[in-house]
mmCIF file of C-alpha atoms and ligand atoms in Angstrom:
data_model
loop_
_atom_site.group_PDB
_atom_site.id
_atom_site.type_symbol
_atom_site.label_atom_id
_atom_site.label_comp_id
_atom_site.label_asym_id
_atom_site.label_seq_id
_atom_site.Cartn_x
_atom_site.Cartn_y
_atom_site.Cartn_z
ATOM 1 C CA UNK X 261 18.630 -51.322 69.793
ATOM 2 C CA UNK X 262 20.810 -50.179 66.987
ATOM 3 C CA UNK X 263 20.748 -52.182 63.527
ATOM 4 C CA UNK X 264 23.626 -54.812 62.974
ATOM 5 C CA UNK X 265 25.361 -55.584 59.686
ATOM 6 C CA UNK X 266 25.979 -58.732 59.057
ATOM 7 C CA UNK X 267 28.222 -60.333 56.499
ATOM 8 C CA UNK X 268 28.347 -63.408 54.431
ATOM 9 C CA UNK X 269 31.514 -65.075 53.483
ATOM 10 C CA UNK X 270 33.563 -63.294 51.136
ATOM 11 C CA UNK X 271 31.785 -59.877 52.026
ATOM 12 C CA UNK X 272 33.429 -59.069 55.069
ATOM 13 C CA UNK X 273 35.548 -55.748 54.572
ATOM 14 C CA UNK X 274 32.784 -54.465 52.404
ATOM 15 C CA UNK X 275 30.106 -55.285 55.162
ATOM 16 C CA UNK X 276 33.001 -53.159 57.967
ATOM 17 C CA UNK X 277 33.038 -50.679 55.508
ATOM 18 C CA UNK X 278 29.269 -49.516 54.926
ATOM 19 C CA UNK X 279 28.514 -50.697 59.245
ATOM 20 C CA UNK X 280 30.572 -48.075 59.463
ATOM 21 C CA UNK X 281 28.890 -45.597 57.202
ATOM 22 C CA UNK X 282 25.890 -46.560 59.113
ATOM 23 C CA UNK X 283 27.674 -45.980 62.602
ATOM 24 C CA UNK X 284 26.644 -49.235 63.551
ATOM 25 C CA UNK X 285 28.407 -53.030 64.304
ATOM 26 C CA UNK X 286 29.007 -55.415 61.780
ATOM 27 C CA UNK X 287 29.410 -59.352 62.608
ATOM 28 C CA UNK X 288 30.156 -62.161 60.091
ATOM 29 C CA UNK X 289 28.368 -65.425 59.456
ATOM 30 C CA UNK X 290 30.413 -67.891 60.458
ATOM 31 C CA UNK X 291 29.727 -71.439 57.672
ATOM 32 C CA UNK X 292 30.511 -74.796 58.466
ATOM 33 C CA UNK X 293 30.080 -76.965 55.442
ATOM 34 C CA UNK X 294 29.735 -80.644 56.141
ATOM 35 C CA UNK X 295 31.448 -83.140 54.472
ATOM 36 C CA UNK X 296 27.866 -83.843 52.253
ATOM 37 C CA UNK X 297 27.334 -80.578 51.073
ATOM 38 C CA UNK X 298 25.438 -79.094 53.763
ATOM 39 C CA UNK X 299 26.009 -76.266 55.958
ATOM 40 C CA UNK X 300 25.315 -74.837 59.624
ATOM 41 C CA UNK X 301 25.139 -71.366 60.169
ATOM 42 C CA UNK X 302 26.392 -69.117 63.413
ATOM 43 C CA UNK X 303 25.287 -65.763 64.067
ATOM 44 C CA UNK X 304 27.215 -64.770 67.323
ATOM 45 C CA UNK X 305 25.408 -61.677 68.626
ATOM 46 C CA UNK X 306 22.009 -60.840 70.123
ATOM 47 C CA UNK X 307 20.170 -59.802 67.291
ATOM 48 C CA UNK X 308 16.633 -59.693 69.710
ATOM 49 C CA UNK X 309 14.601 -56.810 68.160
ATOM 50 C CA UNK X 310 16.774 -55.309 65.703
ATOM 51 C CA UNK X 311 16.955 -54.518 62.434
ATOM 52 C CA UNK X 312 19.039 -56.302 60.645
ATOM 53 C CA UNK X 313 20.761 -56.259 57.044
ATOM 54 C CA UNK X 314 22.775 -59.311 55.597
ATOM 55 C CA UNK X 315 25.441 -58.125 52.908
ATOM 56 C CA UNK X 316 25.948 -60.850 50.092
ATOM 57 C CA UNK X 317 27.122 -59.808 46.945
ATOM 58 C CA UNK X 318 25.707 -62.575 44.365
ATOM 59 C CA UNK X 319 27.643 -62.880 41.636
ATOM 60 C CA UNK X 320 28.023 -67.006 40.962
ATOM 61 C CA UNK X 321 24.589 -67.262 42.741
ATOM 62 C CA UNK X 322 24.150 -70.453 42.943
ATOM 63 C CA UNK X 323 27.119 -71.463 44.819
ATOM 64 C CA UNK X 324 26.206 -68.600 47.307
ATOM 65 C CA UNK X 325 21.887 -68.385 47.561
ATOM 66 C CA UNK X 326 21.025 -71.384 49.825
ATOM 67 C CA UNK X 327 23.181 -70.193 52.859
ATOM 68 C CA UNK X 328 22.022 -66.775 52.578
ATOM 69 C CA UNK X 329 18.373 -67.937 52.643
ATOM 70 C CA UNK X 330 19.638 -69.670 55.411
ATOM 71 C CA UNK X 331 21.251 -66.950 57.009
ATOM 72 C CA UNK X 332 17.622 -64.564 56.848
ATOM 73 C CA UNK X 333 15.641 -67.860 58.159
ATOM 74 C CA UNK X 334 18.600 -67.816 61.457
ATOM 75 C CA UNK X 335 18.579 -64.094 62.046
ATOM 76 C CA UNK X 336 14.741 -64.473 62.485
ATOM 77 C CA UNK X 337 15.011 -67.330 64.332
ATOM 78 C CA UNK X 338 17.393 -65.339 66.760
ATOM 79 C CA UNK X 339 14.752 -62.577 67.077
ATOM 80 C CA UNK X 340 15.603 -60.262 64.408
ATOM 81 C CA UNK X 341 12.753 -57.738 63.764
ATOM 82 C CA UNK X 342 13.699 -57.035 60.393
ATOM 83 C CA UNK X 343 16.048 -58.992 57.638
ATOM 84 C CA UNK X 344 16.754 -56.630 54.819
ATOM 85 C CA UNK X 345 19.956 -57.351 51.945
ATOM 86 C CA UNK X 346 22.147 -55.388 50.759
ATOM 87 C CA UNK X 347 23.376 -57.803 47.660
ATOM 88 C CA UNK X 348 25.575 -55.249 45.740
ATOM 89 C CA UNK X 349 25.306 -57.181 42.498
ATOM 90 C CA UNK X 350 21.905 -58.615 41.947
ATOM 91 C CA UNK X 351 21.967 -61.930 39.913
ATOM 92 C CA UNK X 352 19.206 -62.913 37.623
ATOM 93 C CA UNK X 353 17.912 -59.282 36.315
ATOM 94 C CA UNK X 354 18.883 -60.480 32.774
ATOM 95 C CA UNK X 355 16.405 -63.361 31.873
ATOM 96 C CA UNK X 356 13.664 -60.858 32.371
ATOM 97 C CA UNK X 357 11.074 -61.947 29.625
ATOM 98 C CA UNK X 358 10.876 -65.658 27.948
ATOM 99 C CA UNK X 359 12.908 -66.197 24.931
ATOM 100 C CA UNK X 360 11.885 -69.473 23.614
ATOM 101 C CA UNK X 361 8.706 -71.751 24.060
ATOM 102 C CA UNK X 362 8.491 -73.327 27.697
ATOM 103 C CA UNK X 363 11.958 -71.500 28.768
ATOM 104 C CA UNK X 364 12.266 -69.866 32.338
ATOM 105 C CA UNK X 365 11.681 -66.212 33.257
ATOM 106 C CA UNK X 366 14.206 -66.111 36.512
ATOM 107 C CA UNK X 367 14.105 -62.714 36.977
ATOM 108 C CA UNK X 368 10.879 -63.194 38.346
ATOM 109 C CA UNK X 369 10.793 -66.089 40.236
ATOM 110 C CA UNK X 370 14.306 -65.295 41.885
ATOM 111 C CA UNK X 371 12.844 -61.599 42.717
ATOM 112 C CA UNK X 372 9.830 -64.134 44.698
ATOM 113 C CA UNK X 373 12.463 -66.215 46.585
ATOM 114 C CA UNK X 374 14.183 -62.896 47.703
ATOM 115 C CA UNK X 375 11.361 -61.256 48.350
ATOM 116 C CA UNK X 376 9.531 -64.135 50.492
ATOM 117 C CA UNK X 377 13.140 -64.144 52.562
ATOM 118 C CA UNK X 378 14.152 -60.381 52.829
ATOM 119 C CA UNK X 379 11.921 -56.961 54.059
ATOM 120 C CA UNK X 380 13.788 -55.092 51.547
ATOM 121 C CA UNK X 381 16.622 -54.716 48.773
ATOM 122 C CA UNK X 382 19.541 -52.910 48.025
ATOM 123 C CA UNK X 383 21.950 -53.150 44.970
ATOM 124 C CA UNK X 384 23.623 -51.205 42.642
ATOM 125 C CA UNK X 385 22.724 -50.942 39.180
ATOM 126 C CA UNK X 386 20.489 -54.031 38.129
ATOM 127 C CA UNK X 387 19.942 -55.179 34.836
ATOM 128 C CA UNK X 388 16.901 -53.100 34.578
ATOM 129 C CA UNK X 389 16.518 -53.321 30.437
ATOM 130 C CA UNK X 390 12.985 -55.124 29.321
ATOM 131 C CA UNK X 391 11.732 -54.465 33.760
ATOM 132 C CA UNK X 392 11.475 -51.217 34.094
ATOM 133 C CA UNK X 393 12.243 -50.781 38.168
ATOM 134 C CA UNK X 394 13.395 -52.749 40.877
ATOM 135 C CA UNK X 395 9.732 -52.593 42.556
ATOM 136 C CA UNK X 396 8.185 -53.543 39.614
ATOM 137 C CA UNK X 397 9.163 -57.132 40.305
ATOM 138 C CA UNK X 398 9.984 -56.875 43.818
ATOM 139 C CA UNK X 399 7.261 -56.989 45.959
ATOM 140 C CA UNK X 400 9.523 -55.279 49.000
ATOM 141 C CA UNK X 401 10.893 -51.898 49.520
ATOM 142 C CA UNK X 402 14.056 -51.630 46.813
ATOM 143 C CA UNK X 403 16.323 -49.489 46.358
ATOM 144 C CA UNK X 404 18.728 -49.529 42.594
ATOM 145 C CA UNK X 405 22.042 -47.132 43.574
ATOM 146 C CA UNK X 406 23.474 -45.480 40.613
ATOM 147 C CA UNK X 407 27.030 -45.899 40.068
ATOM 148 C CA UNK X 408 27.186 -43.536 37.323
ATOM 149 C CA UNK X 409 27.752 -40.482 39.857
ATOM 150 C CA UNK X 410 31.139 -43.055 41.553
ATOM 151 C CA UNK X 411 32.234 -43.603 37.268
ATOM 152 C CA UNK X 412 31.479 -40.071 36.451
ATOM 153 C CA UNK X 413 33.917 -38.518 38.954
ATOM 154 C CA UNK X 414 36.450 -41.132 38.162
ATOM 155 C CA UNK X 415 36.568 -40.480 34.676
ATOM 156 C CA UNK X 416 36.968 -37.121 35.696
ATOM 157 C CA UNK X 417 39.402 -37.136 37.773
ATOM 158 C CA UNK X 418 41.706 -39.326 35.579
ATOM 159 C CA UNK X 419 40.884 -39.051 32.166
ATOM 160 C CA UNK X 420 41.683 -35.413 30.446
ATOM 161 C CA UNK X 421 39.889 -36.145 26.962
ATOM 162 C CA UNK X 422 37.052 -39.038 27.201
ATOM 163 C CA UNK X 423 34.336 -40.280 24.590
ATOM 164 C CA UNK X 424 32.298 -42.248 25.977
ATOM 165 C CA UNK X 425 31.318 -45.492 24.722
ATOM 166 C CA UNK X 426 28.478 -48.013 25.232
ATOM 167 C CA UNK X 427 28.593 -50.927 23.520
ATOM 168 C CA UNK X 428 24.843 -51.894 22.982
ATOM 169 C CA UNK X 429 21.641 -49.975 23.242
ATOM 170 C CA UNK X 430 21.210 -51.284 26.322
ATOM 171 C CA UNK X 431 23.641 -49.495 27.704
ATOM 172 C CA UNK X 432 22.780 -46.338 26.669
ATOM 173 C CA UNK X 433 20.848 -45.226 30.216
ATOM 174 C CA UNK X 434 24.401 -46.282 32.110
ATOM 175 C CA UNK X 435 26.419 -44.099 29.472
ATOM 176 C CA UNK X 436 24.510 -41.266 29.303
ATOM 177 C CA UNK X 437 24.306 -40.595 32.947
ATOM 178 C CA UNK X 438 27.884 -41.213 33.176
ATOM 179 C CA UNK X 439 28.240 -38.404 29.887
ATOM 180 C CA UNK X 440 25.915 -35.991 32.004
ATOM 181 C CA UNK X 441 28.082 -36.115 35.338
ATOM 182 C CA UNK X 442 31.706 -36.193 33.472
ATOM 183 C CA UNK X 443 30.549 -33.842 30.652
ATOM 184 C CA UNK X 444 32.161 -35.845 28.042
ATOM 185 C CA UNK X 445 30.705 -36.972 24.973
ATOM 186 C CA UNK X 446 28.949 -40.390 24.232
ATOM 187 C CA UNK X 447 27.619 -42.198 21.121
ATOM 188 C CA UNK X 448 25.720 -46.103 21.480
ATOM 189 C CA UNK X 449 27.575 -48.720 19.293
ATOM 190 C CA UNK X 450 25.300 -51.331 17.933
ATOM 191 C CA UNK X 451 25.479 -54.965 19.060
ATOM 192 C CA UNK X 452 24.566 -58.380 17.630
ATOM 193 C CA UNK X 453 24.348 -61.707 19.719
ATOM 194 C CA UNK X 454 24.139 -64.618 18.655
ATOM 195 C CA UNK X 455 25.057 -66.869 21.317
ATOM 196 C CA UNK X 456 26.992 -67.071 24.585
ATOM 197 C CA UNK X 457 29.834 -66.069 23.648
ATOM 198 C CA UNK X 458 29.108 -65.072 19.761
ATOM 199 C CA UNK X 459 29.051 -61.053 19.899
ATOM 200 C CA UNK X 460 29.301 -58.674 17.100
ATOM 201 C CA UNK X 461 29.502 -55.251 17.665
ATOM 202 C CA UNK X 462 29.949 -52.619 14.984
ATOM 203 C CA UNK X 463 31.098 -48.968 14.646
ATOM 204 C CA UNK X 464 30.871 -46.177 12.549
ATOM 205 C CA UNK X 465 34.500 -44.514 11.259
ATOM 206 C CA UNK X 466 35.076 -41.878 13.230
ATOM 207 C CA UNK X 467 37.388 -38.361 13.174
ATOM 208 C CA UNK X 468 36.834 -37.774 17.022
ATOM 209 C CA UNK X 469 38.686 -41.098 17.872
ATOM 210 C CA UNK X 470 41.867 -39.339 16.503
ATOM 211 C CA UNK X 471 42.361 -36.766 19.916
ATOM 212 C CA UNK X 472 39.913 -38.405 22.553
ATOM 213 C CA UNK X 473 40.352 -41.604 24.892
ATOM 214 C CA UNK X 474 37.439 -43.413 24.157
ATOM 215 C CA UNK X 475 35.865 -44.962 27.246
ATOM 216 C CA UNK X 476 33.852 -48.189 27.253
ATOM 217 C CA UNK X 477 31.421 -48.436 29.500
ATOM 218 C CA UNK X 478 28.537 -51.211 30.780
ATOM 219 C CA UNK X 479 26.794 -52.329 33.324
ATOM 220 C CA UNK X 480 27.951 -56.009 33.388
ATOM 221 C CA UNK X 481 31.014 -57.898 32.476
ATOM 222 C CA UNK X 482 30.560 -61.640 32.086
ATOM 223 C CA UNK X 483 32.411 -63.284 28.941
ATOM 224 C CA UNK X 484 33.500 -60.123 28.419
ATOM 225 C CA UNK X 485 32.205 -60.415 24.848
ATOM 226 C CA UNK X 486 30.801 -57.500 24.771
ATOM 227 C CA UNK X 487 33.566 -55.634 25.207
ATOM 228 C CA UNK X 488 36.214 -57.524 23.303
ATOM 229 C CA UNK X 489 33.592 -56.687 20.065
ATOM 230 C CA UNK X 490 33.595 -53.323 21.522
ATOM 231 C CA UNK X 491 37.120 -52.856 21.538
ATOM 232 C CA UNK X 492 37.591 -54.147 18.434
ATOM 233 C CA UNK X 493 34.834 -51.399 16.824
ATOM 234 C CA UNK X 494 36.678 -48.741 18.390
ATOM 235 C CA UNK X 495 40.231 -49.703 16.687
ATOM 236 C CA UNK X 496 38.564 -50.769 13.464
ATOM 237 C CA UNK X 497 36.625 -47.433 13.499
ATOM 238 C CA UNK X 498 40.149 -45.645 14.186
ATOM 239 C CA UNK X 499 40.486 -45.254 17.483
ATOM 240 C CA UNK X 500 43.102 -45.619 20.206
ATOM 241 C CA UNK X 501 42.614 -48.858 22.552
ATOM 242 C CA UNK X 502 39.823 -47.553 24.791
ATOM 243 C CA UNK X 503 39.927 -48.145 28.729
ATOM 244 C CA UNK X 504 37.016 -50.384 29.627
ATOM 245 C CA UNK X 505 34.912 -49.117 32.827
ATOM 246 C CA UNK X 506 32.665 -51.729 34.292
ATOM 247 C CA UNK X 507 30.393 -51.655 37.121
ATOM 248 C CA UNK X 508 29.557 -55.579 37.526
ATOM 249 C CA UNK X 509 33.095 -57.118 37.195
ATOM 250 C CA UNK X 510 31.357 -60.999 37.073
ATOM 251 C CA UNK X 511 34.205 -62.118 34.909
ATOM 252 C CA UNK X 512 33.131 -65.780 33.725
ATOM 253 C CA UNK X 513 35.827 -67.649 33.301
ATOM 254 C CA UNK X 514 39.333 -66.327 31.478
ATOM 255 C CA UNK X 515 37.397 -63.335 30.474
ATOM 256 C CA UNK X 516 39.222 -60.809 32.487
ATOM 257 C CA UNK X 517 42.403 -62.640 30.859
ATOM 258 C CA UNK X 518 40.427 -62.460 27.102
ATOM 259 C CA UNK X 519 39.978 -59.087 27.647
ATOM 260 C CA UNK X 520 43.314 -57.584 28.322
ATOM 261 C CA UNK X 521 44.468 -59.672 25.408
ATOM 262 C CA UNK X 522 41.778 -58.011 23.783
ATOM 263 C CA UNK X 523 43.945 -55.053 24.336
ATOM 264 C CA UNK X 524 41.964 -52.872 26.764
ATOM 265 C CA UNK X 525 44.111 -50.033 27.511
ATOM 266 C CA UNK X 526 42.903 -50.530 30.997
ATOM 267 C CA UNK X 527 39.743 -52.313 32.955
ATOM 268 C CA UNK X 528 38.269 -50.546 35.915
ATOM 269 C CA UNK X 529 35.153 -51.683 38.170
ATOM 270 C CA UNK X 530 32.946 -50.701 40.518
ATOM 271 C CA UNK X 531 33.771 -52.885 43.794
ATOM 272 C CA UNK X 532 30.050 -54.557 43.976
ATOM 273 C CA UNK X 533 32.227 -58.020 42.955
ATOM 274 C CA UNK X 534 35.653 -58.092 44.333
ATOM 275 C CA UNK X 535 38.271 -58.298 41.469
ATOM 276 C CA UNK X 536 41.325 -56.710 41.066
ATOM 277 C CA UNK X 537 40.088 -54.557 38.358
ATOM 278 C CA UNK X 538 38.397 -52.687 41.309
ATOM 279 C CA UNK X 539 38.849 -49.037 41.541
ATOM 280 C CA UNK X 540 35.550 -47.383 42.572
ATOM 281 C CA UNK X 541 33.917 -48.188 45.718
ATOM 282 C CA UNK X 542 30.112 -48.115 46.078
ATOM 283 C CA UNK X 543 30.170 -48.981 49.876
ATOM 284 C CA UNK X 544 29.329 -45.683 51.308
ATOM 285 C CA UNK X 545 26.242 -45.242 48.640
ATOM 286 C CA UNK X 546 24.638 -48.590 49.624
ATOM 287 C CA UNK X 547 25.477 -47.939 53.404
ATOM 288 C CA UNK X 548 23.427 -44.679 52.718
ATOM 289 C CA UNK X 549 20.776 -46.282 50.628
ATOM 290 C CA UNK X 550 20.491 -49.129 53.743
ATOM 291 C CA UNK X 551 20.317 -46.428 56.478
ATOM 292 C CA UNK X 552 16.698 -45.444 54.220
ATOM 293 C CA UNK X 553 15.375 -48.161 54.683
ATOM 294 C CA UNK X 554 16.462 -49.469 57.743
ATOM 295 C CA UNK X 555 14.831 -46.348 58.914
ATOM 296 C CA UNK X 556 11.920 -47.210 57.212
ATOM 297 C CA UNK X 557 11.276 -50.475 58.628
ATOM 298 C CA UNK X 558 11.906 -48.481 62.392
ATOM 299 C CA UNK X 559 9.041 -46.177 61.637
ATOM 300 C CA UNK X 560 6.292 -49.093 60.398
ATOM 301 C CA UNK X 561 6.898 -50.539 64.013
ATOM 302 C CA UNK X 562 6.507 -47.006 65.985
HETATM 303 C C1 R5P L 698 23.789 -56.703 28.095
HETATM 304 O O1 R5P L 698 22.655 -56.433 27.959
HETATM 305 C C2 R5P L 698 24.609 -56.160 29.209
HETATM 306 O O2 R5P L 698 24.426 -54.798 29.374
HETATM 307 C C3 R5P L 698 26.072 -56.478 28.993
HETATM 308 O O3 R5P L 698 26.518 -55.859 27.823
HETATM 309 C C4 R5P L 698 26.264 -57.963 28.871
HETATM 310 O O4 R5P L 698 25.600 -58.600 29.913
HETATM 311 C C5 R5P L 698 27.722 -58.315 28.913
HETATM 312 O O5 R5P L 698 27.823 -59.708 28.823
HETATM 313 P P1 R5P L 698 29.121 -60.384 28.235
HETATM 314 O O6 R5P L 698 30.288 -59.887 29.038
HETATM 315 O O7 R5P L 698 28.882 -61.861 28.422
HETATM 316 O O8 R5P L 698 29.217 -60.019 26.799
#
């Protein structure tokens, strides 16, 4: 029988959107919540010997992770012969080593919960800084889709002049990538920080900012502190107010609202958290990256 997509709230037109790509049905997860907190879960097609794949972007993962363990536990329960996700942002790729005495490393252990749930993994673009792949701390088929290819040919096709801009080291495999697609330039700023929401981020004076658009761009926006230091390196440094290209659009808070006051020229996203900075769909790229190992999981039973 042919695979089935299936969605979890909030992830509906993006679940339609990559069944499609994959030529194949997609159903939503229907919720109740009870009045105490709890929920009940409906999945209402026959899902008997097929290969499944439950879409749940996971952005604010806590409200979000005990239905979709949930949901896997259900769609096996129904007969499913394989549960993969598709989770276009992965949550919990950042506390990757232990920073202070008896703190928790989450990357891992939430990498073990998915990977006890799930066959395999798709997202876009993890946090992969101090973990080098996806594999290397999950223990099921993974796949990490770039989105610099989706940012590259944006920038392209609407900015005549870029620099490119990341704000931290960190960011430097995401900008360079993006710099070898679009063929603009890039230079890494340096970053400082000191707390939550205690960023410094400093850059050198520069002639080029005169007669380029200089182009943030990360992985992740969350306070949007990085990029509100960013932004204010780039003007200090004498240059125009850059647009600000995200792939994560997380958003904490007023960030979104601290950043435009910020004075971002503009803020543009990938569409792996729905926001309406959203511009750049990664949909068909994770449908593809899905129909791999979907594929995959058909051959281990042959
Ligand atoms: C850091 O390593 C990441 O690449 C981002 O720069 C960071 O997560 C952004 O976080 P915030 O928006 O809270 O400054």
């Amino acid at each position: 029988m042919s695979p089935c997509v299936l969605s979890m709230p909030g992830n509906v037109p993006r679940a339609a959107a990559m069944a499609a790509t994959l030529g194949c049905e997609a159903v939503a997860i229907e919720v109740h919540r009870f009045p105490d907190g709890e929920s009940s879960l409906t999945i209402s097609v026959n899902l008997a010997h097929r290969d499944v794949a439950i879409v749940c972007t996971l952005d604010r993962p806590n409200d979000k992770f005990t239905e979709l363990l949930l949901a896997a536990e259900l769609a096996r329960d129904l007969g499913a012969a394989s549960v993969g996700l598709i989770a276009p942002y992965l949550a919990y790729m950042r506390q990757d080593i232990r920073f202070n005495p008896g703190e928790s490393v989450t990357a891992k252990y939430f990498s073990n919960l998915v990977s006890t749930h799930f066959d395999w993994l798709v997202t876009a673009d993890p946090h992969l800084h101090r973990i080098a792949t996806l594999e290397t701390v999950y223990r099921i088929p993974a796949i990490a889709v770039p989105a610099a290819p989706a940012i590259g040919d944006w920038i392209v096709r609407h900015i005549k002049q870029a620099w490119l801009i990341g704000p931290d080291e960190e960011s430097r495999q995401w900008v360079a990538e993006v710099a070898k697609i679009s063929g603009a330039p890039f230079m890494v700023l340096e970053k400082v920080r000191r707390g939550d929401h205690d960023v410094a981020v400093t850059a050198a004076q520069a002639e080029w900012l005169n007669h380029r658009t200089p182009v943030i761009v990360d992985d992740i926006a969350s306070t949007a502190r990085t990029l509100i230091a960013a932004i204010s390196a780039v003007v200090a440094a004498g240059g125009i107010k850059p647009v600000c290209i995200v792939v994560h659009a997380v958003f904490a808070g007023d960030a979104f609202a601290d950043l435009k006051a910020a004075g971002a020229d503009q803020v543009i996203s990938c569409n792996t958290v729905a926001h309406p900075s959203n511009a750049i769909s990664l949909d068909a790229d994770l449908a593809a990256a899905a129909a791999r190992l979907l594929e995959k999981m058909a051959v281990r039973r042959r």
